[in-house]
Structure formats: structure tokens, C-alpha cells
Tab-separated table of C-alpha atoms in Angstrom:
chain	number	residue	atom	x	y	z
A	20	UNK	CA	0.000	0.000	0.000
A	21	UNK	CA	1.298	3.339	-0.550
A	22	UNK	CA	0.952	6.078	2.083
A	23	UNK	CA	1.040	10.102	1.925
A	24	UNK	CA	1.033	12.563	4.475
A	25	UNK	CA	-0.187	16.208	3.897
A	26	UNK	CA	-2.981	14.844	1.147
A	27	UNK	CA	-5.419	16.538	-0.676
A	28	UNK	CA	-9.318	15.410	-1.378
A	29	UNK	CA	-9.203	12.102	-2.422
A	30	UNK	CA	-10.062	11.090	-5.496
A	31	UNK	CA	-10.800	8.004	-7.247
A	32	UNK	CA	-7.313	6.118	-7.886
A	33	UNK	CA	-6.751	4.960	-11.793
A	34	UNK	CA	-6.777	1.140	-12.204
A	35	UNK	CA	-4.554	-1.288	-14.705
A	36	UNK	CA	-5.856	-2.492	-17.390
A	37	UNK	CA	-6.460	-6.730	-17.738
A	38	UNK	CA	-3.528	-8.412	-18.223
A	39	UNK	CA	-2.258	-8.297	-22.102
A	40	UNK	CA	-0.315	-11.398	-23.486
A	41	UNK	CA	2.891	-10.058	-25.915
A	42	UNK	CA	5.495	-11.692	-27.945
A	43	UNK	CA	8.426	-13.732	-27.645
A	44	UNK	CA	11.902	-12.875	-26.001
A	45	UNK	CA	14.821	-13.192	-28.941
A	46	UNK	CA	17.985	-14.187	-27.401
A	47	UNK	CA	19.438	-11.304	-28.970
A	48	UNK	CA	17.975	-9.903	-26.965
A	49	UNK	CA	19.332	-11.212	-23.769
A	50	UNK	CA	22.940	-10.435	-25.420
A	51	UNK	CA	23.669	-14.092	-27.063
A	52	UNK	CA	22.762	-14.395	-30.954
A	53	UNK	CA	20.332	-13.167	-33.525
A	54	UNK	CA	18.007	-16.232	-34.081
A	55	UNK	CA	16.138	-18.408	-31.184
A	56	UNK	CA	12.606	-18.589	-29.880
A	57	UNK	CA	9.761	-16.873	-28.616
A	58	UNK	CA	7.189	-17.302	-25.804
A	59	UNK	CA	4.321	-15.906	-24.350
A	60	UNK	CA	4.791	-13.090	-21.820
A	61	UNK	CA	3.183	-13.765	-18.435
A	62	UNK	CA	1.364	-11.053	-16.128
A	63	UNK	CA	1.318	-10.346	-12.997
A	64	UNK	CA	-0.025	-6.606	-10.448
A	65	UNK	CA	2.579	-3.977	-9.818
A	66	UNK	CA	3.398	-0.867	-8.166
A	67	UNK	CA	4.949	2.015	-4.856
A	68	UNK	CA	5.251	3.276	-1.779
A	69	UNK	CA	5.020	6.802	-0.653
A	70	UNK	CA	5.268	8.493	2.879
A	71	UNK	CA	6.104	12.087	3.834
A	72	UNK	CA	8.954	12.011	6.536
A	73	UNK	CA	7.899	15.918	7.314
A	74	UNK	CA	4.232	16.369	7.448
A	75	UNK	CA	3.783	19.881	7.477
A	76	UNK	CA	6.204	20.108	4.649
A	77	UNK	CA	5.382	19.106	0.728
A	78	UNK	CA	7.859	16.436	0.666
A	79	UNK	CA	7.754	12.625	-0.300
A	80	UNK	CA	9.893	9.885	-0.749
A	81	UNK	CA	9.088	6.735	-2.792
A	82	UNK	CA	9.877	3.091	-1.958
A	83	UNK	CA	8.812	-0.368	-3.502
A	84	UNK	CA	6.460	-2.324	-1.579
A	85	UNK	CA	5.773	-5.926	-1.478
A	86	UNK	CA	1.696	-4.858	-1.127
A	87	UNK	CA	-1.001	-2.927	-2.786
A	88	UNK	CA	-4.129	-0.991	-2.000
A	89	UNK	CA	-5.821	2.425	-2.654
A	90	UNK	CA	-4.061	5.310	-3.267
A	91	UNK	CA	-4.511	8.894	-3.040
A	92	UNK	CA	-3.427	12.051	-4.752
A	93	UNK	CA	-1.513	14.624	-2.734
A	94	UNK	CA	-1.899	18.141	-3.844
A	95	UNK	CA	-0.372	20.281	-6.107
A	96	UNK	CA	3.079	20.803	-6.213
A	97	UNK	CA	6.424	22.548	-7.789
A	98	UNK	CA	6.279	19.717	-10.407
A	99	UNK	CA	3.164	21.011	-11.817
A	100	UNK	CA	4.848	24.919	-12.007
A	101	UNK	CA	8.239	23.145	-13.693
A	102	UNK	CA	6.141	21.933	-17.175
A	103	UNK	CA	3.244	24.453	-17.174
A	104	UNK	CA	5.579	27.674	-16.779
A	105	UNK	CA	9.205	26.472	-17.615
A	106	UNK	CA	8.355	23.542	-20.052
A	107	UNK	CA	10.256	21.109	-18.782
A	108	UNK	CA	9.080	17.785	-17.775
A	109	UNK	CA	9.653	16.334	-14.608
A	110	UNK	CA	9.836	12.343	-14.445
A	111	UNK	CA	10.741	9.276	-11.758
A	112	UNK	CA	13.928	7.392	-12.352
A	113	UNK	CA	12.407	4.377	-10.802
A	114	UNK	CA	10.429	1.864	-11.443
A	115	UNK	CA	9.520	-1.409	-8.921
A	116	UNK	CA	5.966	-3.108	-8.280
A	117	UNK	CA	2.929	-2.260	-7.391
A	118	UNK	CA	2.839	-0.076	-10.356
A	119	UNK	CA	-0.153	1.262	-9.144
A	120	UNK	CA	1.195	2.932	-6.482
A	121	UNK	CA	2.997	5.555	-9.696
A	122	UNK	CA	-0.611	7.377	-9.395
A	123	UNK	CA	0.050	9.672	-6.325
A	124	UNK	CA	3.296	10.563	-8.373
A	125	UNK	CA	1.404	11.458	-11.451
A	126	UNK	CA	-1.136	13.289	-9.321
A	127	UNK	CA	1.808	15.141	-8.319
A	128	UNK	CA	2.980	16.353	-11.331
A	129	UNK	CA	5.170	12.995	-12.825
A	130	UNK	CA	5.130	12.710	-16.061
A	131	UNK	CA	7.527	10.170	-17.173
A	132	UNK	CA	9.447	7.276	-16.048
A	133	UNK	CA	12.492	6.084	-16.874
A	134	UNK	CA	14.241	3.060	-15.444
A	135	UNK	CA	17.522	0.984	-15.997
A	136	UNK	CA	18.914	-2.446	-15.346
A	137	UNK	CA	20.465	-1.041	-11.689
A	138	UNK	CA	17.020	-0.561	-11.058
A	139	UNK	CA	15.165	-3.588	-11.952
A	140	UNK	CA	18.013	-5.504	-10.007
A	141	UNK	CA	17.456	-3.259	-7.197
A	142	UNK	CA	13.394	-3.785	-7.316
A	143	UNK	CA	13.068	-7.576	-8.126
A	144	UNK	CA	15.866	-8.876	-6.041
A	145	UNK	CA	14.419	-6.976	-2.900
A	146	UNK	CA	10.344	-7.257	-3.713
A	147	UNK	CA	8.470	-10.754	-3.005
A	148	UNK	CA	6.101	-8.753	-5.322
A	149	UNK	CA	7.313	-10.375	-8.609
A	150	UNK	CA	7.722	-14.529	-7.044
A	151	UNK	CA	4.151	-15.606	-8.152
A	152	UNK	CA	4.878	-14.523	-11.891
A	153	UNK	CA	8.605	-15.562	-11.457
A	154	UNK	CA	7.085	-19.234	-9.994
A	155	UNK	CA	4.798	-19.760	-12.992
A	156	UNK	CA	7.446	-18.624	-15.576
A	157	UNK	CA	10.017	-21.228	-14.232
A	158	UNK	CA	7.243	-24.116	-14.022
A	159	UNK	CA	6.622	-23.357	-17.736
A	160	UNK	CA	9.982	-24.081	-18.512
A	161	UNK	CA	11.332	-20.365	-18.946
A	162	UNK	CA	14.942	-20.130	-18.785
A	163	UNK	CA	16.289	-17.446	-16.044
A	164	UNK	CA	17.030	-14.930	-18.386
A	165	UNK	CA	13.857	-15.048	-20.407
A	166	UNK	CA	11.610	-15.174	-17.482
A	167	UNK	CA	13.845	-11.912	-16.225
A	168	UNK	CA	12.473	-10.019	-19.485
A	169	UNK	CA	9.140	-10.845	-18.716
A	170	UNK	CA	9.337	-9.508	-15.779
A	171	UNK	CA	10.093	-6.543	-16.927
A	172	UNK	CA	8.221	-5.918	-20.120
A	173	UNK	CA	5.154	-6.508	-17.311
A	174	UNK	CA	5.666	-3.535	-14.792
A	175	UNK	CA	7.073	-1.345	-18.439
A	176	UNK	CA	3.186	-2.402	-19.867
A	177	UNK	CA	1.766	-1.821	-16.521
A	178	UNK	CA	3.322	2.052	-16.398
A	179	UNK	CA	2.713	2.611	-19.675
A	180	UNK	CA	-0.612	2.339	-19.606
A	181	UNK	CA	-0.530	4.418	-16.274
A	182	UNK	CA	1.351	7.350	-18.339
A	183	UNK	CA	-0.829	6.936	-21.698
A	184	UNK	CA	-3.117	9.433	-20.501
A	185	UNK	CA	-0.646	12.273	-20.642
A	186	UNK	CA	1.038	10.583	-23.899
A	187	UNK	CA	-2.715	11.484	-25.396
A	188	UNK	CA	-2.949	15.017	-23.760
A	189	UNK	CA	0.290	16.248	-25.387
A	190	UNK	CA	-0.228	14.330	-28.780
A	191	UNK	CA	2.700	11.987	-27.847
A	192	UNK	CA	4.797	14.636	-26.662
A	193	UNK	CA	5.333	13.231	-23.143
A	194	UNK	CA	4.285	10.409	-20.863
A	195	UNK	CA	6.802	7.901	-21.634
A	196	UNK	CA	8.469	5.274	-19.787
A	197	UNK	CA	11.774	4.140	-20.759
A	198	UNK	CA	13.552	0.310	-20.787
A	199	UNK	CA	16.897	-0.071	-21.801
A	200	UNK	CA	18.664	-2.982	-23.912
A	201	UNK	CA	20.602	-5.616	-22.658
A	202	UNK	CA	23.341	-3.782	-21.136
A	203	UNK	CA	25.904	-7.072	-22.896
A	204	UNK	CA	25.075	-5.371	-26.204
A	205	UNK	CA	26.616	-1.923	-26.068
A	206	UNK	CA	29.158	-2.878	-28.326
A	207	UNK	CA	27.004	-4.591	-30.810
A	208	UNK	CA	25.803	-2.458	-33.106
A	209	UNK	CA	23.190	-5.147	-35.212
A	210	UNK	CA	22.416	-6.940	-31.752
A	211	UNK	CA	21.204	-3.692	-30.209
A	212	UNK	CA	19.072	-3.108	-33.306
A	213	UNK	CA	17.141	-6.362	-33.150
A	214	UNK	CA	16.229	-6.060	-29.266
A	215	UNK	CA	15.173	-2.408	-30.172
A	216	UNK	CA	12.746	-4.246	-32.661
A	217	UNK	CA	11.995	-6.510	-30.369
A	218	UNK	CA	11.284	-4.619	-26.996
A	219	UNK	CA	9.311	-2.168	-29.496
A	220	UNK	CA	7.089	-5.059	-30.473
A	221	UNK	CA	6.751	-7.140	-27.331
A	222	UNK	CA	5.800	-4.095	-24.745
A	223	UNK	CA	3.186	-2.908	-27.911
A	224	UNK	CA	2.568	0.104	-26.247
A	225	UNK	CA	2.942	3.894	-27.960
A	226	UNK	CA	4.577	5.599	-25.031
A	227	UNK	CA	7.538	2.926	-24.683
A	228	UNK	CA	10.607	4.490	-25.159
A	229	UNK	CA	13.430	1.762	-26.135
A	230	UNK	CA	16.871	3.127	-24.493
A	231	UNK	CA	20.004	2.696	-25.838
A	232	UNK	CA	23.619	3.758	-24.774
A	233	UNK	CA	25.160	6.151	-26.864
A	234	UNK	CA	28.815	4.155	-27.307
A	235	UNK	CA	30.005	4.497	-30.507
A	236	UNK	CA	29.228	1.085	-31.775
A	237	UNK	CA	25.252	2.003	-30.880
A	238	UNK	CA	25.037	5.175	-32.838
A	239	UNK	CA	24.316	3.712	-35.970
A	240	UNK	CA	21.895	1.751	-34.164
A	241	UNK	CA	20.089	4.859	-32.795
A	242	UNK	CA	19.997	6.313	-36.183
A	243	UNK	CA	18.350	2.680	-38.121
A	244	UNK	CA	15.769	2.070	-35.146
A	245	UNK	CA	14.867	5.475	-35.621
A	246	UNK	CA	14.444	5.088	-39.383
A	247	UNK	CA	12.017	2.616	-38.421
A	248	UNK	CA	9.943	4.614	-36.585
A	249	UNK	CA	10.732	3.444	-33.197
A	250	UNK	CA	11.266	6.325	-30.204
A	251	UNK	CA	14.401	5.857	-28.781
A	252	UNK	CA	15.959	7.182	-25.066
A	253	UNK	CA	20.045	7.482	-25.904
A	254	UNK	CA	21.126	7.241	-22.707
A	255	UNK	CA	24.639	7.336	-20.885
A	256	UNK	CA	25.358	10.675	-22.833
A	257	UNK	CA	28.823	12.237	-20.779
A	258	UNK	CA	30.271	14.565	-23.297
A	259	UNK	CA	29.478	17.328	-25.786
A	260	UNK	CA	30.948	15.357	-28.934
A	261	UNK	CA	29.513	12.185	-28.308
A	262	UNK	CA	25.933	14.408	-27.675
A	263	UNK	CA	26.198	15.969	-31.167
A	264	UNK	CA	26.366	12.613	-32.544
A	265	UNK	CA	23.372	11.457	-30.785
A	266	UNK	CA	21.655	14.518	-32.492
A	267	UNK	CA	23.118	13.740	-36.158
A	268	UNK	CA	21.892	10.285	-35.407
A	269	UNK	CA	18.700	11.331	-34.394
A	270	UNK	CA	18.437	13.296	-37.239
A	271	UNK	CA	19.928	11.017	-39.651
A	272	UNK	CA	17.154	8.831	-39.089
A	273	UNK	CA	14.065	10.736	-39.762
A	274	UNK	CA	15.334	11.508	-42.646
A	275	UNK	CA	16.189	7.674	-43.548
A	276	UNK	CA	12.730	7.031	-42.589
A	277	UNK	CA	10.740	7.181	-45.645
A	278	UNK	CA	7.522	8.211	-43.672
A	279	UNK	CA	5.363	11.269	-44.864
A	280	UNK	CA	4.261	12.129	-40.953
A	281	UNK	CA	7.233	11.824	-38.149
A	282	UNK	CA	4.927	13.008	-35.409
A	283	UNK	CA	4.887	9.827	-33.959
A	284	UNK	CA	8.791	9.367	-33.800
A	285	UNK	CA	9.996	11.023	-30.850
A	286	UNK	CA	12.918	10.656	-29.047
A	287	UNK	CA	15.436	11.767	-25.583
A	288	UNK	CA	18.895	12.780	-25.165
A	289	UNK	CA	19.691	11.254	-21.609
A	290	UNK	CA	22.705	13.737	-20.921
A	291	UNK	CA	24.348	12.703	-17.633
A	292	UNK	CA	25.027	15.325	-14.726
A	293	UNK	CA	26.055	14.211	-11.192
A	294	UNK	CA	28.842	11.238	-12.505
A	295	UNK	CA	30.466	14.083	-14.221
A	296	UNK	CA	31.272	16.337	-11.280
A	297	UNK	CA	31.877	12.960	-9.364
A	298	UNK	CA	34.720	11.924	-11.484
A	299	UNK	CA	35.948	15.692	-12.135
A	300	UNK	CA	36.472	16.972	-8.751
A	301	UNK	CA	38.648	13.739	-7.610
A	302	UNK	CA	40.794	15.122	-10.797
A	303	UNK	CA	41.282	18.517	-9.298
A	304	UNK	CA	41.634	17.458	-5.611
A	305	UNK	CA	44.476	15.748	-7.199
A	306	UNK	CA	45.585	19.348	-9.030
A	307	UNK	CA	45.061	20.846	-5.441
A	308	UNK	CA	45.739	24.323	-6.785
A	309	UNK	CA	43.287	26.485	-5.215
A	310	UNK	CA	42.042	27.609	-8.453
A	311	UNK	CA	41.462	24.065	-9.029
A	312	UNK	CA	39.435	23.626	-5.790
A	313	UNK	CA	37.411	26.159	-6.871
A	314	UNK	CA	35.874	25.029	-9.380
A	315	UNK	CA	34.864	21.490	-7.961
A	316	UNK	CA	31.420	21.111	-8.123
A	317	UNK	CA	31.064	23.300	-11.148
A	318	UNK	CA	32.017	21.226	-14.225
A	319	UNK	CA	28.460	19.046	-14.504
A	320	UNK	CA	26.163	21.977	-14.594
A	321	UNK	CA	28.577	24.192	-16.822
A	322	UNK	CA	28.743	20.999	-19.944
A	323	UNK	CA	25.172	20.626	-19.172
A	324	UNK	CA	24.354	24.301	-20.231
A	325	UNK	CA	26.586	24.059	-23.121
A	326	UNK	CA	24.790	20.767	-24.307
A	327	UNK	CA	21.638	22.423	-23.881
A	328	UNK	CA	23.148	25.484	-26.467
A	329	UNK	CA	23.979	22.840	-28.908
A	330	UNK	CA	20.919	21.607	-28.679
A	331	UNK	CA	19.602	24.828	-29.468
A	332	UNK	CA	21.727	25.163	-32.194
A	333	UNK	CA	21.139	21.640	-33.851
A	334	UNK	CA	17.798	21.499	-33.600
A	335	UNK	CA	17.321	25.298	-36.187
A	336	UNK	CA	18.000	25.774	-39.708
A	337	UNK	CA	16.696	24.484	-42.904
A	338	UNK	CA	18.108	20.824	-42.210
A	339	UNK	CA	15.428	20.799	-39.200
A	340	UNK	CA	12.985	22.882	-40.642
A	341	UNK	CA	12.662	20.356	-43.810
A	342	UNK	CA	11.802	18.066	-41.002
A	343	UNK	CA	9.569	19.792	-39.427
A	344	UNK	CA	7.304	20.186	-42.350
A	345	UNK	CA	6.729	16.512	-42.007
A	346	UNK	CA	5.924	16.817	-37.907
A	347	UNK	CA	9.377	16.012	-36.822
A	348	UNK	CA	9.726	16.474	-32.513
A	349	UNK	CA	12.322	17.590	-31.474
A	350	UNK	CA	14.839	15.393	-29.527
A	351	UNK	CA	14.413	16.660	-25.993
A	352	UNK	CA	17.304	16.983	-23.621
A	353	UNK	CA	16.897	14.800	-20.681
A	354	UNK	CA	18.910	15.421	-17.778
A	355	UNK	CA	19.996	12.440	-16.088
A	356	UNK	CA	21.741	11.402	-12.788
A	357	UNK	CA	20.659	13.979	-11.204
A	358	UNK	CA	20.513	13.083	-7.543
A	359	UNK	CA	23.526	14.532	-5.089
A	360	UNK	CA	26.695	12.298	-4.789
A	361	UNK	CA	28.509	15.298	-2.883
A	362	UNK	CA	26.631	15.440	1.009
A	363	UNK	CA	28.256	18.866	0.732
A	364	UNK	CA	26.914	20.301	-2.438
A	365	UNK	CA	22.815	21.865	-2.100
A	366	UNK	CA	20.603	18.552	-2.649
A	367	UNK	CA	18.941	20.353	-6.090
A	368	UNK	CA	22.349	21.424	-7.537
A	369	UNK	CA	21.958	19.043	-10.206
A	370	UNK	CA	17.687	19.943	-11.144
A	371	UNK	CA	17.777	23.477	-10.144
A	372	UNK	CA	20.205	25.040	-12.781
A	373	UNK	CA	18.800	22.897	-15.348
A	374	UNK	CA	15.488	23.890	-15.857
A	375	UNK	CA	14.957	25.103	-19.589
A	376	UNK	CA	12.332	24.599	-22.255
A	377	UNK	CA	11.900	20.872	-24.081
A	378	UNK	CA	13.568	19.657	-21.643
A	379	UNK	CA	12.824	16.744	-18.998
A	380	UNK	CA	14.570	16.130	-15.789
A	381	UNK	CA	14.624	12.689	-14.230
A	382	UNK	CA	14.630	12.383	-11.021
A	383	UNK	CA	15.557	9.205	-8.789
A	384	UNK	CA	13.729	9.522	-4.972
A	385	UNK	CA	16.160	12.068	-3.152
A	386	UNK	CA	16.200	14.578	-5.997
A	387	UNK	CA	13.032	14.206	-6.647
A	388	UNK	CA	11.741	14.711	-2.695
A	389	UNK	CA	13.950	17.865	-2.318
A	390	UNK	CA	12.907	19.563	-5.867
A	391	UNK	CA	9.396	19.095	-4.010
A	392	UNK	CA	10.200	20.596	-0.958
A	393	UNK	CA	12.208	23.673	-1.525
A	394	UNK	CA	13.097	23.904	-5.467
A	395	UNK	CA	12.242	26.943	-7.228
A	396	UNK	CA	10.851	27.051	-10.349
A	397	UNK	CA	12.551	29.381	-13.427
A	398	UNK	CA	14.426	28.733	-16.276
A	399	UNK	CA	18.191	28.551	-15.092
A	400	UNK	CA	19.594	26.013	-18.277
A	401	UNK	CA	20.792	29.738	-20.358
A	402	UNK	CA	21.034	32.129	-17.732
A	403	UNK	CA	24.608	32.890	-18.166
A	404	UNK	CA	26.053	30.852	-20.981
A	405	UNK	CA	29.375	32.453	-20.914
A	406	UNK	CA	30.431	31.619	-17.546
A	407	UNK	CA	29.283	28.061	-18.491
A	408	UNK	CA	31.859	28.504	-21.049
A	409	UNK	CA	34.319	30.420	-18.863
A	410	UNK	CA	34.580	27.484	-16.518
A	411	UNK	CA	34.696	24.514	-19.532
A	412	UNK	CA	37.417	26.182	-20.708
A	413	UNK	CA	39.489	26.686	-17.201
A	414	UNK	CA	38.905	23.301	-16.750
A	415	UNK	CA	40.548	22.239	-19.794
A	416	UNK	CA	43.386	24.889	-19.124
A	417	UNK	CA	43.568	23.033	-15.959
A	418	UNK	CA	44.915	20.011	-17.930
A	419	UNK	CA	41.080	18.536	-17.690
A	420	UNK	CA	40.646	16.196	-20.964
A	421	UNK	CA	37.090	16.154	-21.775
A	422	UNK	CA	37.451	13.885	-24.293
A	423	UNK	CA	38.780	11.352	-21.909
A	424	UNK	CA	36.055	12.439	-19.286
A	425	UNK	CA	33.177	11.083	-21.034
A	426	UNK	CA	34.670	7.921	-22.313
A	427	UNK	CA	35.707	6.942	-18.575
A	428	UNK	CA	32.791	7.947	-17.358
A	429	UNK	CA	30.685	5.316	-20.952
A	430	UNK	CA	33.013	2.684	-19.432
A	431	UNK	CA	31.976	2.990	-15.864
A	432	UNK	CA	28.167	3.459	-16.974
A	433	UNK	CA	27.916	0.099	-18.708
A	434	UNK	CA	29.980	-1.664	-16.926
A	435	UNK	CA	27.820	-0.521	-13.627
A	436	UNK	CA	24.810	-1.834	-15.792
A	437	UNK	CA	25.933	-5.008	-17.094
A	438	UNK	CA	27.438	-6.290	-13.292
A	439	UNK	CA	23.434	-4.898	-12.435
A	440	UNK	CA	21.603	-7.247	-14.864
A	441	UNK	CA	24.506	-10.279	-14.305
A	442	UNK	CA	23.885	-10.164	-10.356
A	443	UNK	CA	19.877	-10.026	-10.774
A	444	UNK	CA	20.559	-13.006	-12.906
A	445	UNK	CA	22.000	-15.058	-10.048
A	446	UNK	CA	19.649	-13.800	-7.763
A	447	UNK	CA	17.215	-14.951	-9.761
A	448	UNK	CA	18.616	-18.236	-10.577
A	449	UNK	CA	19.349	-19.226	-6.954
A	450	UNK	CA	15.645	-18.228	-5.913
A	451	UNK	CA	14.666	-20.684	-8.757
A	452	UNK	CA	17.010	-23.305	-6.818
A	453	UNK	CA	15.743	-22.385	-3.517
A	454	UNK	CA	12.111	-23.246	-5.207
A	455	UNK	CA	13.511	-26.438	-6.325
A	456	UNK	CA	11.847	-25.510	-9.569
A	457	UNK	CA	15.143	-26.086	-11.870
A	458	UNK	CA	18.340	-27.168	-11.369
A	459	UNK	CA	21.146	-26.027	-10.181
């Protein structure tokens, strides 16, 4: 059950639709080869947890649950103020079972989700809420990693369908929820293509986004699944030059699309924030020059703003405006990793300055909770461009290799993923041997 201090009038909570049956799992898919079987995906309830640690403060924080029941809406908030006055589009980076218990979060101004294999690990290998469809998938025979998809193509369907409202209400410009690849195929370019086809087809739902890392192998991907008209999340973005590339891709394929309307192919740059500054600031504590103390803390935010002026600059011209004429969307910047590594930096450094037009910001619980409570609302991402500039450049005066930045920072991204999904995999198979259901 979820629970929420400080509520508003109730109001009826939104249901889940009947279970819906979907396609088969390609072992592609799973990272192995291009040709195998399919089977039928099971189903099974989902869903949150919400309670306000300060109740005379308009603050949450969210937590899986192994239980459902009703839910209620708490009242308006900052997130509503962020897309109606600033355009940008708050969402949850998290995603665990009972799905249901997403609805306070819409209610609260949510408008997205976006989730990654570090979080399905984290939510299946700590929930009892997914054993009864993990039991039955096991009895039927399902092999570990199959019956792991299903898993989570259920609880992707589940807040899809939670989400589809606003997907109608902007004409498919928000509302999505996001599931990545296998993280073993970010450096298989043809492999990552087929389980984009393949998630796209099994989850059958129009607000899916399909995400998929921006390493170089991958951008070719980005731009062919595009060109087939699937929306795509590029995510682990970490540097300017690898972001202009997810653009080109981007743009690359609408234009290798062949289609006469492109409304309905959307897509998100997932640029990320907090890992920058994380990795950054160890580099000038080890400078130790005080000019290089100065500017920890500073480096994140500053690319961020210059990403968003490339954007700005990308997305113009007569190369976008051809597109347009045929109902081309802009790729949105999404800022991601945006929750506090630093106990000593403010807890909104990383949503607060970033708060621009077509933009979303996903937020993981502790962001998220403090945006809520004491973020202010205004558009911050072009305030002062030059000093964003000012300090990208001292940095790389400094001896601070960019380049080198966001390919250390690719390598630690996917490797964090793939040790995610390989350790949910054992989980999963010993709770299958503790069942006695296969062997060992």
C-alpha cells in the first residue's frame, strides 16, 4: 500500500488495465545471438510506496512495496509549475511493483518514467512482489534470463498504460516510460538493433521508449531504429561530442525514414550530470591548486548548459525545418543522474540550474523529494552561458581532458549496468534453486 502525508481530497485512484499477453523474447535480446525462440509473456499486479517524513512540509519519498491498496493524490506541487511555466518535464527514475502505487506521483505532477537495469536488479531482487509470476514462468519451462524479461516488459506495460493518458494530452509529446537494452550489447551495433525491434514489439505500447547507450558502436543503431519509426531514449550521454552525434543520429534517421508524418517518432537525449562532477572533482583534488578547488562542483552543470546550447543550435536551420514540415519532434534533452553524490553540495544542484524549455529532468527519490520541498521554479539552463563557457574552458586549461572524461565515465556506466543485470541473474537463478523448480 502506498501512504502520503499532507494529502489533498481524495479522489478516485486509476486502475490497470487486464492483463495483455505479448510476444516472444529473442535471445538477442538477452545479449547471445540473432536467431532463437519466442514465448508468451506472463502477467502479474505492480506498483509504490510513498510516505512524507515531514508532514507539514510538501515532501515525499518513494519506496517499492511488497503490497497494494488504494491510493490517493496529494496536492499540487512545484512539479506542476516546472512543465506548465518552464516547459520542462519532470519524471521518476524508478520503477519497482505495485505499479499502481505511480498514481500519487502522477497526481503530483510525474510525467515520465524512466528506469535501468540497476534498477530492476534493485526492485526484483528486494520485492516478493514479482515470485508468483517468477514461480509460474520457471514451471513453464522459462529459462532465467527469459523469465527476467518478462518480468520486466510486465511492470514497463503496466506504467505505460498508467502514463498513456498524458502521452494522449500532449499528442505523444510526453508520458513515456523508458527500458533499456541488454546492457551485454553496447558494443554490438546489429544486436542492439534487433532487441530495439523486439522490446518495441513485445511491450506494444505507444509511449515505450526503447533506451540505448550512446557508445560508438550504438550510434548507428540509434539512427536505423529510428528510421524505423521506433522512439528511442540514448542514454549514458557524458560529453558534448559524443551528444552531437546522438543529435546527427537522431536526425539522420528521420530523414532515412521514408515516412510522410514523423509526429509519432519522438525521441530523448539522456545527458548525464552528477557522474560528471563525481569523477571531475577527484581530478582537481588531485591538481590541489586552489584555483582548481574552486571550481569542484562546477564542471556538470557548466557541460550541461553548453549541451543544452547545442541543442539549441542543432535542432534550427533548414536541415530541421525540412523536417519539421513533415511533424518532426524535437529530440528533448533529458537530464539524467541527477541526484547529489557530494553530502556537501545543495541537494537540487543538479535539477535546479537545469530547468529550460523541451527539456525533462529525471529524477531518482532524493532529488526528486527535495525539488518538491524547496526547489524553485525558473528557467536557469541559459542564464549565463558564458560563464558556463568560462569554466569549460578553465577546466581544460587546468589540464582537464574532456574527451577522456566522457569515455571513462561510458566505461563505468555500462559496466555498472551489465554487473546490475549479471547479479539479478543469479539472484534470480538461486531463488529458482531455492524453489527447487530447476536445477542447479
Amino acid at each position: 500500500m502506498a501512504t502520503i502525508s499532507k494529502l489533498s481530497n481524495p479522489s478516485p485512484a486509476a486502475s490497470l488495465p487486464a492483463p495483455s499477453s505479448s510476444s516472444s523474447l529473442p535471445r538477442v535480446f538477452l545479449g547471445f545471438n540473432t536467431k532463437t525462440s519466442f514465448s508468451k509473456v506472463a502477467s502479474s499486479s505492480s506498483g509504490l510506496s510513498l510516505t512524507n517524513t515531514q508532514p507539514w512540509r510538501t515532501s515525499f519519498v518513494v519506496r517499492c512495496s511488497q503490497s497494494s491498496g488504494n491510493v490517493s493524490p496529494i496536492k499540487r506541487t512545484t512539479l506542476h509549475d516546472l512543465y506548465e511555466r518552464e516547459g520542462q518535464s519532470p519524471w521518476y527514475d524508478n520503477l519497482c511493483r505495485p505499479v499502481t502505487d505511480l498514481i500519487p506521483l502522477i497526481e503530483s505532477g510525474v510525467r515520465g518514467v524512466t528506469s535501468n537495469p540497476a534498477i530492476f536488479q534493485k526492485a526484483i531482487s528486494s520485492s516478493n512482489a514479482y515470485n508468483d509470476q517468477f514461480r509460474e514462468l520457471v514451471q513453464a519451462g522459462k529459462d532465467i534470463e527469459t523469465a527476467y524479461w518478462e518480468l520486466v516488459v510486465k511492470d514497463i506495460q503496466d506504467a505505460c498504460k498508467l502514463f498513456e493518458p498524458i502521452y494522449d494530452q500532449t499528442d505523444g509529446g510526453d508520458g513515456y516510460v523508458s527500458v533499456e537494452v541488454s546492457p551485454r550489447l553496447a558494443d554490438d551495433t546489429q544486436g542492439t538493433v534487433e532487441a530495439a525491434k523486439w522490446l518495441h514489439k513485445v511491450v506494444d505500447r505507444p509511449n515505450v521508449y526503447i533506451k540505448i547507450p550512446a557508445t560508438a558502436p550504438c550510434i548507428p543503431s540509434i539512427k536505423e531504429v529510428i528510421s524505423l519509426g521506433i522512439s528511442v531514449n540514448v542514454t549514458l550521454i557524458f560529453s558534448l561530442t559524443r551528444y552531437e552525434a546522438v543529435i546527427d543520429a537522431y536526425l539522420d534517421g528521420l530523414e532515412a525514414s521514408g515516412l510522410s508524418d514523423l509526429s509519432r517518432v519522438t525521441s530523448v537525449a539522456s545527458f548525464f550530470v552528477s557522474r560528471v562532477d563525481t569523477l571531475i572533482d577527484k581530478m582537481l583534488e588531485k591538481i590541489g591548486t586552489p584555483e582548481a578547488l574552486d571550481l569542484r562542483g562546477k564542471a556538470a552543470v557548466a557541460q550541461a548548459g553548453l549541451a543544452y546550447k547545442l541543442y539549441q543550435k542543432k535542432f534550427s536551420g533548414p536541415r530541421w525545418e525540412a523536417l519539421v514540415k513533415k511533424g518532426a519532434k524535437k529530440q528533448r534533452l533529458l537530464w539524467a543522474s541527477t541526484s547529489v553524490k557530494n553530502p556537501a553540495y545543495p541537494d537540487t544542484l543538479y535539477v535546479a540550474p537545469l530547468i529550460g524549455p523541451d527539456t525533462v529532468s529525471t529524477m531518482p527519490d532524493q532529488a526528486l523529494q527535495a525539488f518538491v520541498d524547496h526547489g524553485s521554479v525558473a528557467r536557469t539552463i541559459d542564464s549565463n552561458v558564458s560563464e558556463a563557457e568560462g569554466i569549460y574552458n578553465a577546466l581544460e586549461k587546468l589540464g582537464i581532458d574532456w574527451g577522456y572524461v566522457g569515455d571513462q565515465l561510458e566505461v563505468e556506466g555500462v559496466d555498472s549496468f551489465k554487473k546490475s543485470f549479471d547479479s539479478l541473474l543469479d539472484t534470480l537463478q538461486e531463488k529458482a534453486n531455492s524453489l527447487k523448480l530447476v536445477s542447479p
